[in-house]
Each structure stands twice: as C-alpha cells, then as structure tokens.
C-alpha cells in the first residue's frame, strides 16, 4: 500500500492522463496498421473508456486523427531540425541533401504513421488551418536553408514548397512501389538529381 | 420484337459484357466516392450478378481495383500522349512543362480516380509487376522528351522517374491541401521551378 493516501483524481487530471494514454494507443495503431485501423471504438476499448469520453476529449474522429498526426509531424520536425543543425556548416547542396535523406529515412522507418499524415484528407478549410503550424515549421526549416540564396520571402516560400513536395513525391512513390519495387539507392539518386539542380541554380559557386 | 431470333448468349459473351458493365460501375464509384467505396459486394449488386461471378472474372478485390486503376492509367496516358504530340516542336522546357500541366489538369478533373491509382497499396511484388506496363508507358513518354539531352538510357530513366515523382508530389500535396488550401497558380509556379531547373541543366541553350 502506498504511504501517501491517494487523493481522488481530479476530472482534469483524469482527462490529461487518458489523453496521454489514448495518444500512445493511437500512435501504436498507426505504426502497426495505418490510418484505416484507427477507429474511435477500438481506441476507446483499448483505453478502457467510453466512446463518449473520447468524443469529449477529441471532438470527433477527425480530432483524434489530427492529434495523432500532429504528433508524427512534431517528431518528424525534430528529426529534421537535428539534421539541419548538424549540417549547418555545409554547402547549400549538402544541407538540402541532408534534410531530404533524413526525410526519406524517417518515412522508411515510420512508413504507416508517416503515410497517415498525408492520407488523411481534410476537406474542412478551418481544420486545414488548425494543423498549419506543424506544416509551417517543416517548411520554415527548408526556407531557413535558402535565406542566403533567395532574398524575396515569397519566392523563398515557393521554392521551399516545391522542394518539399518534389522530395515527398519521390519518397512516396518509391516506398509504395509505384514506379517498380523499392530501391533505396535509386530513390536517393532521384532525390539528388532534384536537390543538386536546385542548389546549382541557387548557390552557383 | 427483334427480327433476328436471339441466340442464347454464350458464356464468353456474357462474361465480356458483364466485365464491361462492371468496369463502368467501378469507374463511376471511383469517380464519385473514391477507392474506399469500391467494394465487391456493392459492385455485384449494381451489376446484378453474384459476388462469386465477380471473383471468377477478377480473381479477387485486388484484381477488380487493379483493372479499374489500369483504365485510369490508360486514359491518363492518352491525355499525356496527345499533349506530347501537340508540343513536339517546342523546347525541352516547353515539352516537359506541357506534360506536367496536363498531369495537373488530369489529376484536378479526375481527382478521386487518379488518387485511387496511388492510394491502392500493392504489397505483392508479382502484382506490382503485372501493372508495370502502364507505368512504363507513362515514364516512356517523359524519357522520349529526354533522348536528345541524355545519351545513357539508365540515366534517362532515372531523370524521368525523378521528374515524374517530383511533379506528382507537387500536384498531390496541392490537391490534398497539405501545404495550405489549393492554389492552382502557386502549384504551377512550383512545377515550373522544378521543370525549368531540369530543362536548363539538360538543354542549355
């Protein structure tokens, strides 16, 4: 028996603890089985709470998926930030390439969780905006590499989006075997083709 | 009453007619509701046949989805071929840009059907290969633009894959509002950034 006599848990504490537990369950389901397996009823069962309680915390199933995907985006952002810091002394090509390869690695290791972020179609514009902070942080990482090369912020933003989306497309089609069976070195060559073109144009030394 | 006394339809004719009808139903479901709505039971019901008959024709649900997606790829290939013929006299940048914009247009107009091709994850390597003919035809269209610029066929294939995947990524994230709400002119600027980089490197006049 515990020495401290446990005070009854407050409603707020219960909700916070349940939220943490649910996020862990959701992460695990996304990791093993992907987006289509993330259903409110199943999560409630595994968490030992009612479906109604989950709806109270997350609003609806969209809210649960967005929260789980937000965690993936934060984790991805941390992985890329670490690589950006480590490669900060390199040339533009080296820095962009380091980010792109880190993206490929993250997507390879966390394939289903990473896919869930992009598979989940959000039609509601206000929800698109609600999740925009994580998206902006990812793009800001790329824009940060381009500050010396591109003065105009709006051009810089366009180029960062183009590079992100181009590398995303290469990684996605490769991991999904859409242009043939996955071949990591082929995928890296394709990424390098795009990144080195951009670096040669933007940082012509 | 028809003049010709109808002969009883042969088994082969029935299957061919049913196949055509089922493909039309599948196309319609993909167009309106997307991949997740394409279920064998529903298609059988709309076609007025048994689930077993559908399995006899298509093998399994994978077979039905692959057949429907193959039709989309053929249609997409025809749209791109037409554009390639029409722009054949242009510079490399003009020709690649024409293909990329035609891809964006096709994806915009046929969004759910186009997404179904890429959403449908095929784990089985033999099925990946079975559908590779359509994929090769699309890539061959891009490779065809690059013959004068790149001698080595394997480099040419790499560059074609990289360009296809890069444009695909830009179009996909844009249409899915993944980097903000869809903005066609922004999407075109991103495509132009990638394509013009490649053209400037490969066709430096």
mmCIF file of C-alpha atoms in Angstrom:
data_model
loop_
_atom_site.group_PDB
_atom_site.id
_atom_site.type_symbol
_atom_site.label_atom_id
_atom_site.label_comp_id
_atom_site.label_asym_id
_atom_site.label_seq_id
_atom_site.Cartn_x
_atom_site.Cartn_y
_atom_site.Cartn_z
ATOM 1 C CA UNK A 1 0.000 0.000 0.000
ATOM 2 C CA UNK A 2 1.194 3.468 -0.853
ATOM 3 C CA UNK A 3 2.236 5.752 2.031
ATOM 4 C CA UNK A 4 0.599 8.813 0.524
ATOM 5 C CA UNK A 5 -3.111 8.423 0.800
ATOM 6 C CA UNK A 6 -4.193 8.945 -2.829
ATOM 7 C CA UNK A 7 -6.465 11.933 -3.290
ATOM 8 C CA UNK A 8 -9.278 11.176 -5.709
ATOM 9 C CA UNK A 9 -8.048 12.117 -9.156
ATOM 10 C CA UNK A 10 -9.480 15.396 -10.422
ATOM 11 C CA UNK A 11 -11.502 15.459 -13.615
ATOM 12 C CA UNK A 12 -8.730 17.457 -15.305
ATOM 13 C CA UNK A 13 -6.031 15.009 -14.227
ATOM 14 C CA UNK A 14 -8.089 12.076 -15.452
ATOM 15 C CA UNK A 15 -8.620 13.688 -18.830
ATOM 16 C CA UNK A 16 -4.922 14.538 -19.174
ATOM 17 C CA UNK A 17 -3.875 11.013 -18.227
ATOM 18 C CA UNK A 18 -6.447 9.480 -20.573
ATOM 19 C CA UNK A 19 -5.343 11.759 -23.391
ATOM 20 C CA UNK A 20 -1.716 10.651 -22.986
ATOM 21 C CA UNK A 21 -2.786 7.022 -22.932
ATOM 22 C CA UNK A 22 -5.023 7.421 -25.981
ATOM 23 C CA UNK A 23 -2.277 9.147 -27.938
ATOM 24 C CA UNK A 24 0.027 6.219 -27.160
ATOM 25 C CA UNK A 25 -2.618 3.743 -28.347
ATOM 26 C CA UNK A 26 -3.301 5.768 -31.495
ATOM 27 C CA UNK A 27 0.388 6.008 -32.282
ATOM 28 C CA UNK A 28 0.765 2.276 -31.896
ATOM 29 C CA UNK A 29 -2.212 1.505 -34.154
ATOM 30 C CA UNK A 30 -0.965 3.922 -36.828
ATOM 31 C CA UNK A 31 2.522 2.448 -36.601
ATOM 32 C CA UNK A 32 1.438 -1.174 -36.978
ATOM 33 C CA UNK A 33 -1.687 -0.972 -39.112
ATOM 34 C CA UNK A 34 -2.034 2.502 -40.545
ATOM 35 C CA UNK A 35 -4.781 5.077 -40.793
ATOM 36 C CA UNK A 36 -7.694 2.803 -41.739
ATOM 37 C CA UNK A 37 -7.298 0.884 -38.453
ATOM 38 C CA UNK A 38 -7.572 3.991 -36.268
ATOM 39 C CA UNK A 39 -11.201 3.783 -35.179
ATOM 40 C CA UNK A 40 -12.698 5.508 -32.163
ATOM 41 C CA UNK A 41 -14.489 2.387 -30.907
ATOM 42 C CA UNK A 42 -11.296 0.343 -30.897
ATOM 43 C CA UNK A 43 -9.240 3.067 -29.240
ATOM 44 C CA UNK A 44 -11.901 3.501 -26.533
ATOM 45 C CA UNK A 45 -11.876 -0.230 -25.888
ATOM 46 C CA UNK A 46 -8.093 -0.387 -25.595
ATOM 47 C CA UNK A 47 -8.076 2.676 -23.334
ATOM 48 C CA UNK A 48 -10.872 1.273 -21.167
ATOM 49 C CA UNK A 49 -13.090 4.319 -21.565
ATOM 50 C CA UNK A 50 -16.348 5.033 -23.350
ATOM 51 C CA UNK A 51 -16.628 6.289 -26.916
ATOM 52 C CA UNK A 52 -18.442 9.328 -25.476
ATOM 53 C CA UNK A 53 -15.455 10.226 -23.286
ATOM 54 C CA UNK A 54 -13.168 10.092 -26.335
ATOM 55 C CA UNK A 55 -15.531 12.377 -28.228
ATOM 56 C CA UNK A 56 -15.484 14.755 -25.259
ATOM 57 C CA UNK A 57 -11.700 14.982 -25.408
ATOM 58 C CA UNK A 58 -11.096 14.986 -29.174
ATOM 59 C CA UNK A 59 -14.363 16.357 -30.562
ATOM 60 C CA UNK A 60 -14.749 13.614 -33.157
ATOM 61 C CA UNK A 61 -12.739 11.021 -35.049
ATOM 62 C CA UNK A 62 -11.196 13.816 -37.146
ATOM 63 C CA UNK A 63 -9.918 15.383 -33.926
ATOM 64 C CA UNK A 64 -8.306 12.126 -32.828
ATOM 65 C CA UNK A 65 -6.631 11.576 -36.199
ATOM 66 C CA UNK A 66 -5.421 15.187 -36.360
ATOM 67 C CA UNK A 67 -3.956 14.929 -32.858
ATOM 68 C CA UNK A 68 -2.153 11.674 -33.700
ATOM 69 C CA UNK A 69 -0.871 13.075 -36.993
ATOM 70 C CA UNK A 70 0.267 16.252 -35.248
ATOM 71 C CA UNK A 71 2.489 14.108 -33.007
ATOM 72 C CA UNK A 72 4.027 12.494 -36.079
ATOM 73 C CA UNK A 73 4.686 15.904 -37.613
ATOM 74 C CA UNK A 74 6.338 17.130 -34.390
ATOM 75 C CA UNK A 75 8.559 14.047 -34.291
ATOM 76 C CA UNK A 76 9.432 14.437 -37.970
ATOM 77 C CA UNK A 77 10.198 18.125 -37.387
ATOM 78 C CA UNK A 78 12.549 17.230 -34.541
ATOM 79 C CA UNK A 79 14.367 14.672 -36.676
ATOM 80 C CA UNK A 80 14.835 17.217 -39.466
ATOM 81 C CA UNK A 81 15.861 20.027 -37.067
ATOM 82 C CA UNK A 82 18.597 17.833 -35.608
ATOM 83 C CA UNK A 83 19.942 17.113 -39.083
ATOM 84 C CA UNK A 84 19.728 20.792 -40.049
ATOM 85 C CA UNK A 85 21.797 21.778 -37.002
ATOM 86 C CA UNK A 86 24.350 19.070 -37.673
ATOM 87 C CA UNK A 87 24.799 20.057 -41.318
ATOM 88 C CA UNK A 88 24.683 23.847 -40.760
ATOM 89 C CA UNK A 89 28.287 24.357 -41.875
ATOM 90 C CA UNK A 90 27.813 22.598 -45.228
ATOM 91 C CA UNK A 91 27.107 23.949 -48.705
ATOM 92 C CA UNK A 92 23.505 24.539 -49.753
ATOM 93 C CA UNK A 93 23.522 21.245 -51.633
ATOM 94 C CA UNK A 94 24.856 19.365 -48.604
ATOM 95 C CA UNK A 95 22.305 20.957 -46.294
ATOM 96 C CA UNK A 96 19.320 20.334 -48.580
ATOM 97 C CA UNK A 97 20.518 16.807 -49.278
ATOM 98 C CA UNK A 98 20.892 16.070 -45.544
ATOM 99 C CA UNK A 99 17.293 17.183 -44.943
ATOM 100 C CA UNK A 100 15.981 15.183 -47.892
ATOM 101 C CA UNK A 101 17.743 11.996 -46.825
ATOM 102 C CA UNK A 102 16.561 12.466 -43.239
ATOM 103 C CA UNK A 103 13.034 12.743 -44.664
ATOM 104 C CA UNK A 104 13.486 9.525 -46.633
ATOM 105 C CA UNK A 105 14.825 7.772 -43.530
ATOM 106 C CA UNK A 106 12.001 8.975 -41.306
ATOM 107 C CA UNK A 107 9.403 7.895 -43.873
ATOM 108 C CA UNK A 108 11.049 4.497 -44.351
ATOM 109 C CA UNK A 109 11.196 3.713 -40.632
ATOM 110 C CA UNK A 110 7.769 5.145 -39.763
ATOM 111 C CA UNK A 111 6.079 4.353 -43.061
ATOM 112 C CA UNK A 112 2.467 3.833 -41.990
ATOM 113 C CA UNK A 113 2.456 6.665 -39.442
ATOM 114 C CA UNK A 114 4.056 8.990 -41.969
ATOM 115 C CA UNK A 115 1.583 7.920 -44.669
ATOM 116 C CA UNK A 116 -1.322 8.596 -42.299
ATOM 117 C CA UNK A 117 -0.368 12.279 -42.188
ATOM 118 C CA UNK A 118 -0.768 12.575 -45.943
ATOM 119 C CA UNK A 119 -3.538 10.031 -46.496
ATOM 120 C CA UNK A 120 -5.882 11.771 -44.128
ATOM 121 C CA UNK A 121 -7.864 14.077 -46.382
ATOM 122 C CA UNK A 122 -9.149 17.128 -44.555
ATOM 123 C CA UNK A 123 -11.884 18.795 -46.557
ATOM 124 C CA UNK A 124 -12.734 21.380 -43.885
ATOM 125 C CA UNK A 125 -10.636 24.507 -44.505
ATOM 126 C CA UNK A 126 -10.684 25.510 -40.821
ATOM 127 C CA UNK A 127 -9.127 22.157 -39.879
ATOM 128 C CA UNK A 128 -6.513 22.590 -42.612
ATOM 129 C CA UNK A 129 -5.610 25.851 -40.902
ATOM 130 C CA UNK A 130 -5.671 24.313 -37.404
ATOM 131 C CA UNK A 131 -2.873 21.967 -38.378
ATOM 132 C CA UNK A 132 -0.920 24.564 -40.295
ATOM 133 C CA UNK A 133 1.550 25.347 -37.501
ATOM 134 C CA UNK A 134 3.364 21.993 -37.905
ATOM 135 C CA UNK A 135 3.353 22.352 -41.664
ATOM 136 C CA UNK A 136 4.785 25.875 -41.423
ATOM 137 C CA UNK A 137 7.527 24.643 -39.112
ATOM 138 C CA UNK A 138 8.599 21.980 -41.627
ATOM 139 C CA UNK A 139 8.635 24.451 -44.496
ATOM 140 C CA UNK A 140 10.465 27.021 -42.336
ATOM 141 C CA UNK A 141 13.280 24.511 -41.906
ATOM 142 C CA UNK A 142 13.769 24.424 -45.682
ATOM 143 C CA UNK A 143 13.285 28.167 -46.085
ATOM 144 C CA UNK A 144 15.982 28.605 -43.435
ATOM 145 C CA UNK A 145 18.470 26.926 -45.775
ATOM 146 C CA UNK A 146 17.544 29.334 -48.562
ATOM 147 C CA UNK A 147 17.821 32.729 -46.812
ATOM 148 C CA UNK A 148 21.298 33.484 -48.223
ATOM 149 C CA UNK A 149 20.318 32.337 -51.719
ATOM 150 C CA UNK A 150 16.863 33.928 -52.163
ATOM 151 C CA UNK A 151 16.073 37.448 -50.921
ATOM 152 C CA UNK A 152 12.364 37.606 -51.671
ATOM 153 C CA UNK A 153 10.436 35.773 -48.895
ATOM 154 C CA UNK A 154 7.563 34.780 -51.164
ATOM 155 C CA UNK A 155 9.889 33.260 -53.791
ATOM 156 C CA UNK A 156 11.735 31.534 -50.964
ATOM 157 C CA UNK A 157 8.454 30.075 -49.707
ATOM 158 C CA UNK A 158 7.540 28.856 -53.219
ATOM 159 C CA UNK A 159 10.913 27.185 -53.686
ATOM 160 C CA UNK A 160 10.749 25.548 -50.247
ATOM 161 C CA UNK A 161 7.275 24.159 -51.024
ATOM 162 C CA UNK A 162 8.394 22.937 -54.444
ATOM 163 C CA UNK A 163 11.431 21.166 -52.990
ATOM 164 C CA UNK A 164 9.479 19.644 -50.120
ATOM 165 C CA UNK A 165 6.727 18.387 -52.422
ATOM 166 C CA UNK A 166 9.184 17.081 -55.017
ATOM 167 C CA UNK A 167 11.149 15.071 -52.459
ATOM 168 C CA UNK A 168 7.882 13.915 -50.877
ATOM 169 C CA UNK A 169 6.673 12.633 -54.254
ATOM 170 C CA UNK A 170 9.904 10.756 -54.897
ATOM 171 C CA UNK A 171 9.856 9.155 -51.434
ATOM 172 C CA UNK A 172 6.141 8.310 -51.587
ATOM 173 C CA UNK A 173 6.176 6.633 -54.991
ATOM 174 C CA UNK A 174 9.358 4.752 -54.088
ATOM 175 C CA UNK A 175 8.114 3.426 -50.726
ATOM 176 C CA UNK A 176 4.758 2.478 -52.268
ATOM 177 C CA UNK A 177 6.459 0.564 -55.121
ATOM 178 C CA UNK A 178 4.564 2.735 -57.570
ATOM 179 C CA UNK A 179 7.375 3.021 -60.103
ATOM 180 C CA UNK A 180 8.702 -0.505 -59.508
ATOM 181 C CA UNK A 181 9.872 -2.291 -56.384
ATOM 182 C CA UNK A 182 11.513 -0.071 -53.762
ATOM 183 C CA UNK A 183 15.199 0.560 -54.415
ATOM 184 C CA UNK A 184 16.791 2.865 -51.832
ATOM 185 C CA UNK A 185 19.795 3.858 -53.924
ATOM 186 C CA UNK A 186 17.628 4.638 -56.941
ATOM 187 C CA UNK A 187 15.420 6.763 -54.694
ATOM 188 C CA UNK A 188 18.487 8.613 -53.400
ATOM 189 C CA UNK A 189 19.718 9.241 -56.962
ATOM 190 C CA UNK A 190 16.348 10.761 -57.880
ATOM 191 C CA UNK A 191 16.412 12.992 -54.795
ATOM 192 C CA UNK A 192 19.978 14.054 -55.564
ATOM 193 C CA UNK A 193 19.031 14.956 -59.141
ATOM 194 C CA UNK A 194 16.373 17.425 -57.950
ATOM 195 C CA UNK A 195 18.333 18.809 -54.991
ATOM 196 C CA UNK A 196 21.563 19.296 -56.906
ATOM 197 C CA UNK A 197 19.718 21.101 -59.716
ATOM 198 C CA UNK A 198 18.188 23.492 -57.194
ATOM 199 C CA UNK A 199 21.471 24.014 -55.341
ATOM 200 C CA UNK A 200 23.406 24.632 -58.583
ATOM 201 C CA UNK A 201 20.891 27.281 -59.608
ATOM 202 C CA UNK A 202 20.579 28.964 -56.200
ATOM 203 C CA UNK A 203 24.174 28.712 -54.977
ATOM 204 C CA UNK A 204 26.344 28.837 -58.115
ATOM 205 C CA UNK A 205 29.937 28.538 -56.905
ATOM 206 C CA UNK B 1 -39.710 -7.875 -81.100
ATOM 207 C CA UNK B 2 -36.346 -8.203 -82.795
ATOM 208 C CA UNK B 3 -36.268 -9.735 -86.283
ATOM 209 C CA UNK B 4 -33.191 -11.802 -85.541
ATOM 210 C CA UNK B 5 -34.159 -14.543 -83.183
ATOM 211 C CA UNK B 6 -31.671 -14.019 -80.321
ATOM 212 C CA UNK B 7 -29.343 -16.953 -79.837
ATOM 213 C CA UNK B 8 -28.759 -17.688 -76.170
ATOM 214 C CA UNK B 9 -25.724 -15.645 -75.127
ATOM 215 C CA UNK B 10 -22.569 -17.722 -74.834
ATOM 216 C CA UNK B 11 -20.758 -17.920 -71.532
ATOM 217 C CA UNK B 12 -17.844 -15.956 -73.025
ATOM 218 C CA UNK B 13 -20.107 -13.213 -74.353
ATOM 219 C CA UNK B 14 -21.863 -12.927 -71.005
ATOM 220 C CA UNK B 15 -18.568 -12.590 -69.168
ATOM 221 C CA UNK B 16 -17.277 -9.978 -71.618
ATOM 222 C CA UNK B 17 -20.490 -7.975 -71.369
ATOM 223 C CA UNK B 18 -20.506 -8.232 -67.584
ATOM 224 C CA UNK B 19 -16.860 -7.178 -67.434
ATOM 225 C CA UNK B 20 -17.579 -4.045 -69.464
ATOM 226 C CA UNK B 21 -20.547 -3.236 -67.264
ATOM 227 C CA UNK B 22 -18.584 -3.814 -64.065
ATOM 228 C CA UNK B 23 -15.728 -1.618 -65.253
ATOM 229 C CA UNK B 24 -18.223 1.172 -65.928
ATOM 230 C CA UNK B 25 -19.695 0.780 -62.434
ATOM 231 C CA UNK B 26 -16.248 0.692 -60.839
ATOM 232 C CA UNK B 27 -15.159 3.787 -62.736
ATOM 233 C CA UNK B 28 -18.252 5.629 -61.608
ATOM 234 C CA UNK B 29 -17.774 4.667 -57.941
ATOM 235 C CA UNK B 30 -14.103 5.688 -58.028
ATOM 236 C CA UNK B 31 -15.003 8.958 -59.717
ATOM 237 C CA UNK B 32 -17.694 9.948 -57.217
ATOM 238 C CA UNK B 33 -16.561 8.369 -53.969
ATOM 239 C CA UNK B 34 -13.001 7.131 -54.318
ATOM 240 C CA UNK B 35 -11.146 3.929 -53.560
ATOM 241 C CA UNK B 36 -12.646 3.134 -50.151
ATOM 242 C CA UNK B 37 -16.131 2.892 -51.699
ATOM 243 C CA UNK B 38 -15.122 0.301 -54.295
ATOM 244 C CA UNK B 39 -16.354 -2.891 -52.655
ATOM 245 C CA UNK B 40 -17.066 -6.163 -54.422
ATOM 246 C CA UNK B 41 -20.465 -6.674 -52.764
ATOM 247 C CA UNK B 42 -21.688 -3.256 -53.884
ATOM 248 C CA UNK B 43 -20.384 -3.647 -57.427
ATOM 249 C CA UNK B 44 -22.033 -7.088 -57.697
ATOM 250 C CA UNK B 45 -25.319 -5.622 -56.510
ATOM 251 C CA UNK B 46 -25.205 -2.756 -59.011
ATOM 252 C CA UNK B 47 -24.234 -5.144 -61.821
ATOM 253 C CA UNK B 48 -26.974 -7.606 -60.863
ATOM 254 C CA UNK B 49 -24.614 -10.559 -60.551
ATOM 255 C CA UNK B 50 -23.303 -12.611 -57.657
ATOM 256 C CA UNK B 51 -20.146 -11.863 -55.713
ATOM 257 C CA UNK B 52 -18.878 -15.265 -56.821
ATOM 258 C CA UNK B 53 -19.223 -14.332 -60.502
ATOM 259 C CA UNK B 54 -17.177 -11.172 -59.890
ATOM 260 C CA UNK B 55 -14.494 -13.226 -58.184
ATOM 261 C CA UNK B 56 -14.496 -15.576 -61.172
ATOM 262 C CA UNK B 57 -13.814 -12.689 -63.539
ATOM 263 C CA UNK B 58 -11.404 -10.587 -61.471
ATOM 264 C CA UNK B 59 -9.832 -13.139 -59.129
ATOM 265 C CA UNK B 60 -10.364 -11.040 -56.002
ATOM 266 C CA UNK B 61 -10.993 -7.462 -54.923
ATOM 267 C CA UNK B 62 -7.354 -6.635 -55.725
ATOM 268 C CA UNK B 63 -7.996 -7.777 -59.276
ATOM 269 C CA UNK B 64 -11.031 -5.517 -59.604
ATOM 270 C CA UNK B 65 -9.170 -2.485 -58.220
ATOM 271 C CA UNK B 66 -6.145 -3.138 -60.418
ATOM 272 C CA UNK B 67 -8.364 -3.419 -63.507
ATOM 273 C CA UNK B 68 -10.169 -0.154 -62.673
ATOM 274 C CA UNK B 69 -6.887 1.628 -61.947
ATOM 275 C CA UNK B 70 -5.383 0.281 -65.164
ATOM 276 C CA UNK B 71 -8.200 2.009 -67.082
ATOM 277 C CA UNK B 72 -7.366 5.290 -65.353
ATOM 278 C CA UNK B 73 -3.695 4.891 -66.241
ATOM 279 C CA UNK B 74 -4.567 4.205 -69.883
ATOM 280 C CA UNK B 75 -6.769 7.304 -70.007
ATOM 281 C CA UNK B 76 -4.081 9.407 -68.320
ATOM 282 C CA UNK B 77 -1.505 8.046 -70.778
ATOM 283 C CA UNK B 78 -3.712 9.034 -73.708
ATOM 284 C CA UNK B 79 -4.166 12.555 -72.339
ATOM 285 C CA UNK B 80 -0.406 12.955 -71.931
ATOM 286 C CA UNK B 81 0.386 11.418 -75.335
ATOM 287 C CA UNK B 82 -1.916 13.891 -77.037
ATOM 288 C CA UNK B 83 -0.169 16.784 -75.320
ATOM 289 C CA UNK B 84 3.270 15.354 -76.148
ATOM 290 C CA UNK B 85 2.354 15.158 -79.848
ATOM 291 C CA UNK B 86 0.958 18.684 -79.841
ATOM 292 C CA UNK B 87 4.057 20.159 -78.176
ATOM 293 C CA UNK B 88 6.612 18.085 -80.086
ATOM 294 C CA UNK B 89 8.119 21.111 -81.849
ATOM 295 C CA UNK B 90 8.784 23.030 -78.614
ATOM 296 C CA UNK B 91 11.912 23.380 -76.496
ATOM 297 C CA UNK B 92 12.623 20.786 -73.829
ATOM 298 C CA UNK B 93 11.233 23.129 -71.178
ATOM 299 C CA UNK B 94 8.047 23.704 -73.175
ATOM 300 C CA UNK B 95 7.554 19.995 -73.777
ATOM 301 C CA UNK B 96 8.167 18.967 -70.161
ATOM 302 C CA UNK B 97 6.009 21.822 -68.920
ATOM 303 C CA UNK B 98 3.154 20.830 -71.257
ATOM 304 C CA UNK B 99 3.245 17.269 -69.888
ATOM 305 C CA UNK B 100 3.380 18.455 -66.279
ATOM 306 C CA UNK B 101 0.441 20.837 -66.693
ATOM 307 C CA UNK B 102 -1.550 18.131 -68.480
ATOM 308 C CA UNK B 103 -0.835 15.880 -65.487
ATOM 309 C CA UNK B 104 -2.050 18.579 -63.093
ATOM 310 C CA UNK B 105 -5.193 19.068 -65.182
ATOM 311 C CA UNK B 106 -5.964 15.366 -65.383
ATOM 312 C CA UNK B 107 -5.486 14.965 -61.630
ATOM 313 C CA UNK B 108 -7.640 18.006 -60.878
ATOM 314 C CA UNK B 109 -10.539 16.850 -63.044
ATOM 315 C CA UNK B 110 -10.348 13.163 -62.085
ATOM 316 C CA UNK B 111 -9.101 13.666 -58.538
ATOM 317 C CA UNK B 112 -10.576 10.636 -56.772
ATOM 318 C CA UNK B 113 -9.956 8.224 -59.647
ATOM 319 C CA UNK B 114 -6.401 9.487 -60.004
ATOM 320 C CA UNK B 115 -5.820 9.237 -56.245
ATOM 321 C CA UNK B 116 -7.096 5.666 -56.267
ATOM 322 C CA UNK B 117 -4.216 4.642 -58.530
ATOM 323 C CA UNK B 118 -1.695 5.833 -55.977
ATOM 324 C CA UNK B 119 -3.629 5.086 -52.783
ATOM 325 C CA UNK B 120 -4.005 1.447 -53.612
ATOM 326 C CA UNK B 121 -1.040 -0.164 -51.910
ATOM 327 C CA UNK B 122 0.059 -3.355 -53.627
ATOM 328 C CA UNK B 123 2.289 -5.371 -51.341
ATOM 329 C CA UNK B 124 2.543 -8.373 -53.666
ATOM 330 C CA UNK B 125 5.587 -7.934 -55.929
ATOM 331 C CA UNK B 126 4.066 -10.035 -58.737
ATOM 332 C CA UNK B 127 1.054 -7.684 -58.855
ATOM 333 C CA UNK B 128 3.387 -4.678 -58.900
ATOM 334 C CA UNK B 129 4.934 -6.231 -61.982
ATOM 335 C CA UNK B 130 1.550 -7.086 -63.534
ATOM 336 C CA UNK B 131 0.639 -3.419 -63.637
ATOM 337 C CA UNK B 132 4.068 -2.248 -64.745
ATOM 338 C CA UNK B 133 3.206 -1.914 -68.429
ATOM 339 C CA UNK B 134 1.061 1.208 -67.856
ATOM 340 C CA UNK B 135 3.686 2.668 -65.572
ATOM 341 C CA UNK B 136 6.406 2.045 -68.156
ATOM 342 C CA UNK B 137 4.311 3.725 -70.838
ATOM 343 C CA UNK B 138 3.941 6.888 -68.721
ATOM 344 C CA UNK B 139 7.649 7.032 -67.945
ATOM 345 C CA UNK B 140 8.489 6.317 -71.600
ATOM 346 C CA UNK B 141 6.584 9.476 -72.534
ATOM 347 C CA UNK B 142 8.927 11.539 -70.358
ATOM 348 C CA UNK B 143 12.006 9.598 -71.425
ATOM 349 C CA UNK B 144 11.019 10.338 -75.011
ATOM 350 C CA UNK B 145 11.438 14.057 -74.332
ATOM 351 C CA UNK B 146 14.945 13.448 -72.976
ATOM 352 C CA UNK B 147 16.503 11.356 -75.760
ATOM 353 C CA UNK B 148 18.347 14.283 -77.336
ATOM 354 C CA UNK B 149 19.537 15.579 -73.951
ATOM 355 C CA UNK B 150 20.671 12.375 -72.216
ATOM 356 C CA UNK B 151 22.521 9.607 -74.053
ATOM 357 C CA UNK B 152 22.699 6.985 -71.326
ATOM 358 C CA UNK B 153 19.353 5.121 -71.123
ATOM 359 C CA UNK B 154 19.678 4.344 -67.427
ATOM 360 C CA UNK B 155 20.404 7.980 -66.511
ATOM 361 C CA UNK B 156 17.492 8.973 -68.745
ATOM 362 C CA UNK B 157 15.220 6.567 -66.883
ATOM 363 C CA UNK B 158 16.371 7.949 -63.502
ATOM 364 C CA UNK B 159 15.739 11.535 -64.590
ATOM 365 C CA UNK B 160 12.302 10.656 -65.997
ATOM 366 C CA UNK B 161 11.330 8.949 -62.722
ATOM 367 C CA UNK B 162 12.637 11.868 -60.666
ATOM 368 C CA UNK B 163 10.693 14.401 -62.741
ATOM 369 C CA UNK B 164 7.505 12.337 -62.727
ATOM 370 C CA UNK B 165 7.661 11.783 -58.959
ATOM 371 C CA UNK B 166 8.549 15.420 -58.237
ATOM 372 C CA UNK B 167 5.609 16.758 -60.254
ATOM 373 C CA UNK B 168 3.368 14.068 -58.761
ATOM 374 C CA UNK B 169 4.341 15.188 -55.242
ATOM 375 C CA UNK B 170 3.648 18.836 -56.020
ATOM 376 C CA UNK B 171 0.241 18.037 -57.545
ATOM 377 C CA UNK B 172 -0.726 15.600 -54.773
ATOM 378 C CA UNK B 173 0.099 17.882 -51.837
ATOM 379 C CA UNK B 174 -1.558 20.815 -53.583
ATOM 380 C CA UNK B 175 -4.825 18.993 -54.420
ATOM 381 C CA UNK B 176 -4.969 17.498 -50.912
ATOM 382 C CA UNK B 177 -4.486 20.937 -49.292
ATOM 383 C CA UNK B 178 -1.483 19.546 -47.464
ATOM 384 C CA UNK B 179 0.622 22.688 -47.686
ATOM 385 C CA UNK B 180 -2.322 25.077 -47.358
ATOM 386 C CA UNK B 181 -5.522 25.444 -49.344
ATOM 387 C CA UNK B 182 -5.258 24.564 -53.038
ATOM 388 C CA UNK B 183 -3.965 27.394 -55.189
ATOM 389 C CA UNK B 184 -3.613 26.455 -58.859
ATOM 390 C CA UNK B 185 -1.219 29.237 -59.795
ATOM 391 C CA UNK B 186 1.041 28.507 -56.839
ATOM 392 C CA UNK B 187 1.033 24.851 -57.840
ATOM 393 C CA UNK B 188 2.001 25.809 -61.401
ATOM 394 C CA UNK B 189 4.842 28.022 -60.122
ATOM 395 C CA UNK B 190 6.215 25.118 -58.101
ATOM 396 C CA UNK B 191 6.035 22.791 -61.112
ATOM 397 C CA UNK B 192 7.723 25.406 -63.289
ATOM 398 C CA UNK B 193 10.546 25.806 -60.766
ATOM 399 C CA UNK B 194 11.422 22.100 -60.957
ATOM 400 C CA UNK B 195 10.866 21.690 -64.699
ATOM 401 C CA UNK B 196 12.794 24.798 -65.692
ATOM 402 C CA UNK B 197 15.742 23.760 -63.499
ATOM 403 C CA UNK B 198 15.845 20.392 -65.226
ATOM 404 C CA UNK B 199 15.472 21.881 -68.691
ATOM 405 C CA UNK B 200 18.186 24.487 -68.073
ATOM 406 C CA UNK B 201 20.590 21.776 -66.982
ATOM 407 C CA UNK B 202 19.726 19.277 -69.733
ATOM 408 C CA UNK B 203 19.172 21.638 -72.664
ATOM 409 C CA UNK B 204 21.462 24.613 -72.055
ATOM 410 C CA UNK B 205 20.877 26.951 -74.981
#
